[in-house]
Amino acid sequence: MEETITIPAGKLVYLEERAKKLAREKSYLQLVMRLINRISAVSGLDDTIDCMMRNILDVVGGGNIILYYQIDSDIFSADVYGNKTQLSAIEDELVLKAQTTREPVEIEHDFSDTRMTTPEFGKAYTWVYPLLVGQDLIGVLKLECLHIGMRELYQFLPSFFNYTALTLKNEILSGTRLKQAYDQLIEMNEALQLEIAEREQTEDELGKARDGLELRVQERTADLNRANERLQHELAERRKAEEKQHLLSAIVQSSDDAIIAKDLKGEILSWNRGAERIYGYSADEIIGQSISILIPPGQEDEFYGILEAINRGEHIEHYITGRQRKDGQLISISLTVSPIRDMAGNILGASSIARDITEQIHSGEEINRLNRELEERVEARTNDLKEKRAELEESQLALMNIVEDLNLKTEELEKANSKLQELDRLKSMFIASMSHELRTPLNSIIGFSSILRDEWLGPVNTEQKENLETIQRSGKHLLSLINDVIDVSKIEAGRIESRVEEFDLYDLLKEAVQYVDRDLHDKGLELHLDIHHHQLRSDRRRLLQCVINLLSNAVKFTEHGMVTVSAAGAETRTDTSGWSPPVTGVRPVIISVRDTGVGIDNQDIPRLFQPFVRLESPLKTIAPGTGLGLYLTRKLVVEVLGGDIVCTSNLGTGSTFTLRIPERINEKGAGGRR
């Protein structure tokens, strides 16, 4: 059976939404890395603060951004408009709270500018964030009147704030503590030189106070040593900060994205390992060349357009375009380009971040292809359902014929015995309801007729016994027909049940033989068994049903001779048909039912397993049936047991039906197939 793969539409939507979210998060991370690169490009405390303010405002917007920081005992504030003020104390309650708790503080409030209000976002958002390096509070950053719609971006800003805190600490240390320590050292050296000069000038006085002077020299020397130690500590701290900054640069260098810097003419200035991986050029062979080397033929206008946009100071965000690798392969990239400015704001060149999205584009095309295939499968399934409906209507017609047979049998039962009136009422309910529960009263009919025939309730004459045997045979035949029709309906509707369990194949075959033992005896047929104990894990009830169907057919179409049942595993019998179990590593089991009956013409074998087909045979008129038995057996073997069934036969010499099933199937049945 051909297997099909169905991808739920809901899962496709989920994958697309997940891809969009990951793309947004990656773009936010790229934005944070760009902010860090811009901060890294400046030096000096005031320039660092000004660069930080302007870039944060460009990214998150808002009414104002204020930085509170402290140098020694002096408190300062600086805002995004370039105002720097020395404060006697911090009076802003939100800033004091963040300073005390060392935790971010956020509040919602009305917009001061009502033009920023939208139906979706009617409130503004103020965020106060403490700038920490370890346990040291470097400053407090207050972002006022933010748009709450940008809140998804804010969760990515703490990494930038932490880097900013480290940079501010380095600049403060460089500009204040290091300078103070150095000045203090100079002052101590000058004082020491002065004392030495005074000592030379007043040698007599120093001689009188030698002991006191030596003590003072020792104290000064100790002070100088302590100052030197502080200086060494400050230098060590600065080296650590530089190492952290170098680590951050290494992270940028090791990015999977291509990060490239170029001048205004397009000459490449820097080239990271991500660019080497994406484009195939090493840094040594590409730096100094024009970026146009990556432009595919026919896209030269795009290259000059990007250079013109950079010269105008414009940013290019997530531009989807194509590039050419060193080996000539064309790839798709998502390109972000930003101008590089000097301290005066003049444009020096451009930095670009490119991500290889060739696989993403191919994935999108694959999703579209799968969608088209899904639509085609839905259309094919719809057509198949129409065909199944026609088959179901045929089955219903056959069922109506069975109902007519039931009416005739009901009249016979009323004439045979008045005690069966209750069972006749149940049979009438079966005709009216056409449900599965109608098998229960039919079983009662079979049971009570057996009780009467065996004279458990009193003696019966020969004619009555024959009538009761007729009732019992007809009931069993009718029950078999109903079971076949119901099972066929279940299979066609895809609702056939499977119950997997462990059992012994030997016990199952012995039980199946008991079902036809009386018919074998009545027809004088021999039974030959070639079976052994063999543990299986499969649907026992359905396998038993299939074997009984094959045995019943063998007895039904055999007048003389014998019926042979054999079973063996793959290790004791070779299967040359080419069939193999649907699950790798599972051994096949082969069950054969052979008879010496009338046989089948080889030309008719392909029609043998079709529904409602009864082949021409000398015994057709006396052998009852609807043509559903072998059709149902094949359906159960293939779709529930995960196997196959074949027939070999010749007219006049008998037939052999062979079941080939896997030794083990999983809980879903069919060896894992549905």
Short mmCIF file of C-alpha atoms in Angstrom, two decimals, residues 305-612:
data_model
loop_
_atom_site.label_atom_id
_atom_site.label_comp_id
_atom_site.label_asym_id
_atom_site.label_seq_id
_atom_site.Cartn_x
_atom_site.Cartn_y
_atom_site.Cartn_z
CA GLY A 305 21.97 53.27 -5.43
CA ILE A 306 23.15 51.95 -2.05
CA LEU A 307 26.30 54.14 -2.18
CA GLU A 308 24.18 57.22 -2.95
CA ALA A 309 21.83 56.43 -0.05
CA ILE A 310 24.79 56.11 2.35
CA ASN A 311 26.21 59.44 1.16
CA ARG A 312 22.83 60.99 2.01
CA GLY A 313 23.05 59.49 5.51
CA GLU A 314 20.18 57.05 4.95
CA HIS A 315 19.79 53.63 6.58
CA ILE A 316 18.83 50.50 4.65
CA GLU A 317 17.00 47.91 6.78
CA HIS A 318 16.48 44.22 5.92
CA TYR A 319 16.79 44.67 2.17
CA ILE A 320 16.34 41.33 0.37
CA THR A 321 18.70 41.00 -2.58
CA GLY A 322 21.15 38.65 -4.28
CA ARG A 323 24.95 38.35 -4.10
CA GLN A 324 27.59 36.27 -5.86
CA ARG A 325 30.06 34.07 -3.96
CA LYS A 326 33.69 33.57 -4.91
CA ASP A 327 32.78 30.25 -6.58
CA GLY A 328 30.15 32.01 -8.73
CA GLN A 329 27.16 30.66 -6.79
CA LEU A 330 24.28 33.11 -6.41
CA ILE A 331 22.82 33.44 -2.90
CA SER A 332 19.98 35.42 -1.33
CA ILE A 333 20.76 37.74 1.60
CA SER A 334 18.96 40.09 4.00
CA LEU A 335 21.05 43.30 3.99
CA THR A 336 21.16 46.09 6.58
CA VAL A 337 23.44 49.09 5.83
CA SER A 338 24.19 52.03 8.15
CA PRO A 339 26.47 55.07 7.65
CA ILE A 340 29.64 55.40 9.77
CA ARG A 341 30.22 58.93 11.13
CA ASP A 342 33.15 60.64 12.84
CA MET A 343 32.93 62.72 16.03
CA ALA A 344 31.72 65.71 14.03
CA GLY A 345 28.94 63.73 12.38
CA ASN A 346 30.61 63.53 8.98
CA ILE A 347 29.96 60.33 7.02
CA LEU A 348 33.17 58.31 6.60
CA GLY A 349 31.78 55.10 5.16
CA ALA A 350 29.21 52.39 5.83
CA SER A 351 28.84 49.21 7.85
CA SER A 352 26.69 46.38 6.53
CA ILE A 353 25.26 43.26 8.13
CA ALA A 354 24.25 40.51 5.69
CA ARG A 355 22.52 37.25 6.54
CA ASP A 356 22.37 34.30 4.15
CA ILE A 357 18.64 33.55 3.73
CA THR A 358 18.98 31.21 0.77
CA GLU A 359 17.76 28.25 2.86
CA GLN A 360 14.85 30.32 4.23
CA ILE A 361 13.76 31.24 0.71
CA HIS A 362 14.07 27.61 -0.36
CA SER A 363 12.04 26.63 2.72
CA GLY A 364 9.36 29.13 1.76
CA GLU A 365 9.25 27.69 -1.74
CA GLU A 366 9.04 24.18 -0.23
CA ILE A 367 6.13 25.29 1.97
CA ASN A 368 4.34 26.66 -1.09
CA ARG A 369 4.97 23.40 -2.91
CA LEU A 370 3.62 21.40 0.03
CA ASN A 371 0.56 23.64 0.11
CA ARG A 372 -0.08 22.93 -3.55
CA GLU A 373 0.39 19.20 -2.97
CA LEU A 374 -1.97 19.38 0.01
CA GLU A 375 -4.63 21.05 -2.12
CA GLU A 376 -4.19 18.38 -4.79
CA ARG A 377 -4.48 15.64 -2.15
CA VAL A 378 -7.60 17.23 -0.71
CA GLU A 379 -9.13 17.31 -4.18
CA ALA A 380 -8.11 13.69 -4.80
CA ARG A 381 -9.49 12.68 -1.40
CA THR A 382 -12.77 14.42 -2.22
CA ASN A 383 -13.05 12.45 -5.44
CA ASP A 384 -12.18 9.26 -3.54
CA LEU A 385 -14.93 9.99 -1.01
CA LYS A 386 -17.41 10.33 -3.86
CA GLU A 387 -16.34 6.90 -5.11
CA LYS A 388 -16.62 5.46 -1.58
CA ARG A 389 -20.10 6.91 -1.31
CA ALA A 390 -21.11 5.04 -4.46
CA GLU A 391 -19.65 1.83 -2.99
CA LEU A 392 -21.52 2.46 0.26
CA GLU A 393 -24.76 2.86 -1.65
CA GLU A 394 -24.08 -0.52 -3.27
CA SER A 395 -23.44 -2.00 0.19
CA GLN A 396 -26.69 -0.52 1.46
CA LEU A 397 -28.51 -2.11 -1.49
CA ALA A 398 -26.98 -5.48 -0.58
CA LEU A 399 -28.01 -4.90 3.03
CA MET A 400 -31.59 -4.27 1.93
CA ASN A 401 -31.50 -7.61 0.13
CA ILE A 402 -30.34 -9.18 3.38
CA VAL A 403 -33.29 -7.53 5.12
CA GLU A 404 -35.64 -9.15 2.64
CA ASP A 405 -34.00 -12.51 3.43
CA LEU A 406 -34.58 -11.79 7.12
CA ASN A 407 -38.30 -11.24 6.48
CA LEU A 408 -38.54 -14.65 4.81
CA LYS A 409 -36.63 -16.32 7.67
CA THR A 410 -38.94 -14.59 10.16
CA GLU A 411 -42.00 -16.24 8.57
CA GLU A 412 -40.27 -19.64 8.83
CA LEU A 413 -39.48 -19.04 12.53
CA GLU A 414 -43.13 -18.12 13.30
CA LYS A 415 -44.32 -21.40 11.71
CA ALA A 416 -41.60 -23.50 13.40
CA ASN A 417 -42.06 -22.60 17.06
CA SER A 418 -44.25 -20.10 18.95
CA LYS A 419 -41.65 -19.97 21.72
CA LEU A 420 -39.36 -17.97 19.38
CA GLN A 421 -41.74 -14.98 19.20
CA GLU A 422 -39.55 -12.88 21.52
CA LEU A 423 -36.53 -13.64 19.35
CA ASP A 424 -38.61 -12.77 16.29
CA ARG A 425 -39.40 -9.37 17.87
CA LEU A 426 -35.70 -8.77 18.40
CA LYS A 427 -35.03 -9.74 14.78
CA SER A 428 -37.68 -7.24 13.66
CA MET A 429 -35.90 -4.55 15.73
CA PHE A 430 -32.72 -5.49 13.89
CA ILE A 431 -34.44 -4.97 10.55
CA ALA A 432 -35.71 -1.56 11.74
CA SER A 433 -32.59 -0.20 13.43
CA MET A 434 -29.83 -1.63 11.17
CA SER A 435 -27.31 -1.20 14.00
CA HIS A 436 -24.46 -3.28 15.40
CA GLU A 437 -26.45 -4.22 18.53
CA LEU A 438 -28.78 -6.38 16.34
CA ARG A 439 -26.18 -9.10 16.41
CA THR A 440 -27.15 -9.77 20.05
CA PRO A 441 -30.71 -11.06 19.34
CA LEU A 442 -29.37 -13.03 16.37
CA ASN A 443 -26.93 -14.75 18.71
CA SER A 444 -29.88 -15.51 20.99
CA ILE A 445 -31.71 -17.15 18.07
CA ILE A 446 -28.71 -19.34 17.37
CA GLY A 447 -28.31 -20.21 21.04
CA PHE A 448 -31.95 -21.08 21.74
CA SER A 449 -32.27 -23.13 18.55
CA SER A 450 -29.20 -25.09 19.70
CA ILE A 451 -30.80 -25.61 23.14
CA LEU A 452 -34.04 -26.84 21.54
CA ARG A 453 -32.21 -29.03 19.00
CA ASP A 454 -30.14 -30.65 21.76
CA GLU A 455 -33.43 -31.31 23.69
CA TRP A 456 -32.38 -29.36 26.80
CA LEU A 457 -35.97 -28.11 27.19
CA GLY A 458 -37.66 -31.38 26.21
CA PRO A 459 -37.78 -33.89 23.39
CA VAL A 460 -38.37 -32.80 19.77
CA ASN A 461 -39.28 -34.94 16.78
CA THR A 462 -37.13 -35.41 13.70
CA GLU A 463 -38.92 -32.78 11.62
CA GLN A 464 -38.61 -30.22 14.42
CA LYS A 465 -34.93 -31.03 14.84
CA GLU A 466 -34.34 -30.53 11.11
CA ASN A 467 -36.21 -27.22 11.27
CA LEU A 468 -34.12 -26.13 14.26
CA GLU A 469 -30.90 -27.07 12.43
CA THR A 470 -32.12 -25.02 9.47
CA ILE A 471 -32.73 -22.11 11.83
CA GLN A 472 -29.28 -22.46 13.35
CA ARG A 473 -27.47 -22.68 9.96
CA SER A 474 -29.44 -19.75 8.58
CA GLY A 475 -28.77 -17.69 11.70
CA LYS A 476 -25.04 -18.35 11.58
CA HIS A 477 -24.97 -17.55 7.87
CA LEU A 478 -26.95 -14.37 8.44
CA LEU A 479 -24.72 -13.33 11.37
CA SER A 480 -21.66 -13.87 9.21
CA LEU A 481 -23.17 -11.75 6.44
CA ILE A 482 -24.04 -8.94 8.86
CA ASN A 483 -20.58 -9.04 10.42
CA ASP A 484 -18.99 -8.90 6.97
CA VAL A 485 -21.14 -5.96 5.87
CA ILE A 486 -20.50 -4.05 9.12
CA ASP A 487 -16.75 -4.72 8.94
CA VAL A 488 -16.64 -3.64 5.31
CA SER A 489 -18.48 -0.44 6.23
CA LYS A 490 -16.01 0.21 9.07
CA ILE A 491 -13.04 -0.33 6.80
CA GLU A 492 -14.40 1.87 4.04
CA ALA A 493 -15.14 4.59 6.63
CA GLY A 494 -11.65 4.24 8.16
CA ARG A 495 -13.03 3.29 11.60
CA ILE A 496 -11.90 -0.31 11.87
CA GLU A 497 -10.71 -1.04 15.43
CA SER A 498 -7.43 -2.75 16.22
CA ARG A 499 -6.54 -4.41 19.53
CA VAL A 500 -2.92 -5.56 19.70
CA GLU A 501 -1.97 -8.34 22.12
CA GLU A 502 0.50 -11.19 22.64
CA PHE A 503 -0.73 -14.69 21.67
CA ASP A 504 0.39 -18.11 20.44
CA LEU A 505 -0.23 -18.74 16.73
CA TYR A 506 -0.67 -22.47 17.42
CA ASP A 507 -3.60 -21.83 19.80
CA LEU A 508 -5.23 -19.43 17.32
CA LEU A 509 -5.10 -21.92 14.44
CA LYS A 510 -6.48 -24.72 16.62
CA GLU A 511 -9.37 -22.44 17.59
CA ALA A 512 -10.04 -21.57 13.93
CA VAL A 513 -10.18 -25.26 12.98
CA GLN A 514 -12.86 -25.85 15.64
CA TYR A 515 -15.19 -23.45 13.77
CA VAL A 516 -15.22 -25.71 10.67
CA ASP A 517 -14.71 -29.05 12.40
CA ARG A 518 -18.39 -30.06 12.10
CA ASP A 519 -18.53 -29.10 8.39
CA LEU A 520 -15.34 -31.11 7.76
CA HIS A 521 -16.92 -34.11 9.47
CA ASP A 522 -20.24 -33.75 7.63
CA LYS A 523 -18.49 -33.64 4.22
CA GLY A 524 -16.01 -36.40 5.10
CA LEU A 525 -12.96 -34.23 4.44
CA GLU A 526 -9.54 -34.85 5.96
CA LEU A 527 -7.73 -32.11 7.88
CA HIS A 528 -3.94 -31.91 7.91
CA LEU A 529 -2.17 -29.49 10.30
CA ASP A 530 1.48 -28.41 9.95
CA ILE A 531 1.65 -25.80 12.73
CA HIS A 532 3.96 -25.01 15.65
CA HIS A 533 3.98 -22.79 18.71
CA HIS A 534 4.99 -19.27 17.68
CA GLN A 535 4.50 -16.08 19.72
CA LEU A 536 2.97 -13.13 17.84
CA ARG A 537 2.08 -9.56 18.79
CA SER A 538 -0.81 -8.57 16.56
CA ASP A 539 -4.61 -8.21 16.44
CA ARG A 540 -5.67 -11.74 17.44
CA ARG A 541 -9.40 -11.26 16.79
CA ARG A 542 -8.87 -9.99 13.22
CA LEU A 543 -6.30 -12.68 12.38
CA LEU A 544 -8.69 -15.36 13.68
CA GLN A 545 -11.48 -13.86 11.55
CA CYS A 546 -9.27 -14.03 8.43
CA VAL A 547 -8.21 -17.65 9.01
CA ILE A 548 -11.82 -18.74 9.66
CA ASN A 549 -12.92 -17.07 6.39
CA LEU A 550 -10.23 -18.97 4.45
CA LEU A 551 -11.07 -22.29 6.16
CA SER A 552 -14.80 -21.80 5.54
CA ASN A 553 -14.18 -21.16 1.82
CA ALA A 554 -11.88 -24.19 1.60
CA VAL A 555 -14.53 -26.48 3.13
CA LYS A 556 -17.35 -24.86 1.14
CA PHE A 557 -15.71 -25.47 -2.27
CA THR A 558 -14.17 -28.90 -1.54
CA GLU A 559 -16.29 -32.03 -2.00
CA HIS A 560 -13.56 -34.69 -1.68
CA GLY A 561 -10.02 -34.85 -0.41
CA MET A 562 -8.45 -32.75 2.32
CA VAL A 563 -7.82 -29.27 3.73
CA THR A 564 -4.27 -28.44 4.88
CA VAL A 565 -3.32 -25.64 7.31
CA SER A 566 0.37 -24.77 7.69
CA ALA A 567 2.27 -21.94 9.38
CA ALA A 568 5.94 -21.06 9.70
CA GLY A 569 8.24 -18.13 10.45
CA ALA A 570 10.73 -16.69 7.99
CA GLU A 571 13.57 -18.68 9.57
CA THR A 572 11.96 -22.01 8.53
CA ARG A 573 10.37 -21.03 5.22
CA THR A 574 11.63 -18.87 2.37
CA ASP A 575 9.19 -16.30 0.97
CA THR A 576 10.07 -15.59 -2.67
CA SER A 577 7.23 -13.17 -3.42
CA GLY A 578 9.26 -10.05 -2.63
CA TRP A 579 6.94 -8.99 0.20
CA SER A 580 8.56 -7.75 3.43
CA PRO A 581 7.11 -6.45 6.75
CA PRO A 582 6.40 -2.69 6.88
CA VAL A 583 8.67 -2.26 9.94
CA THR A 584 12.41 -2.83 9.48
CA GLY A 585 13.81 -5.70 11.53
CA VAL A 586 10.45 -7.50 12.05
CA ARG A 587 10.31 -11.09 10.75
CA PRO A 588 7.38 -12.25 8.60
CA VAL A 589 5.05 -15.14 9.47
CA ILE A 590 3.42 -17.20 6.68
CA ILE A 591 0.05 -18.99 7.10
CA SER A 592 -1.33 -21.17 4.26
CA VAL A 593 -4.74 -22.83 3.75
CA ARG A 594 -4.70 -25.40 0.91
CA ASP A 595 -7.64 -27.47 -0.38
CA THR A 596 -8.29 -30.09 -3.06
CA GLY A 597 -11.52 -28.46 -4.23
CA VAL A 598 -12.85 -27.23 -7.55
CA GLY A 599 -10.08 -24.65 -8.01
CA ILE A 600 -10.10 -21.25 -9.74
CA ASP A 601 -9.27 -20.21 -13.29
CA ASN A 602 -6.05 -18.14 -13.27
CA GLN A 603 -7.79 -15.44 -15.29
CA ASP A 604 -10.36 -14.98 -12.49
CA ILE A 605 -7.84 -14.65 -9.62
CA PRO A 606 -7.43 -10.82 -10.02
CA ARG A 607 -11.23 -10.46 -9.46
CA LEU A 608 -11.21 -12.76 -6.44
CA PHE A 609 -10.71 -10.04 -3.80
CA GLN A 610 -13.19 -7.53 -5.22
CA PRO A 611 -16.42 -6.83 -3.26
CA PHE A 612 -19.64 -8.67 -4.21
#
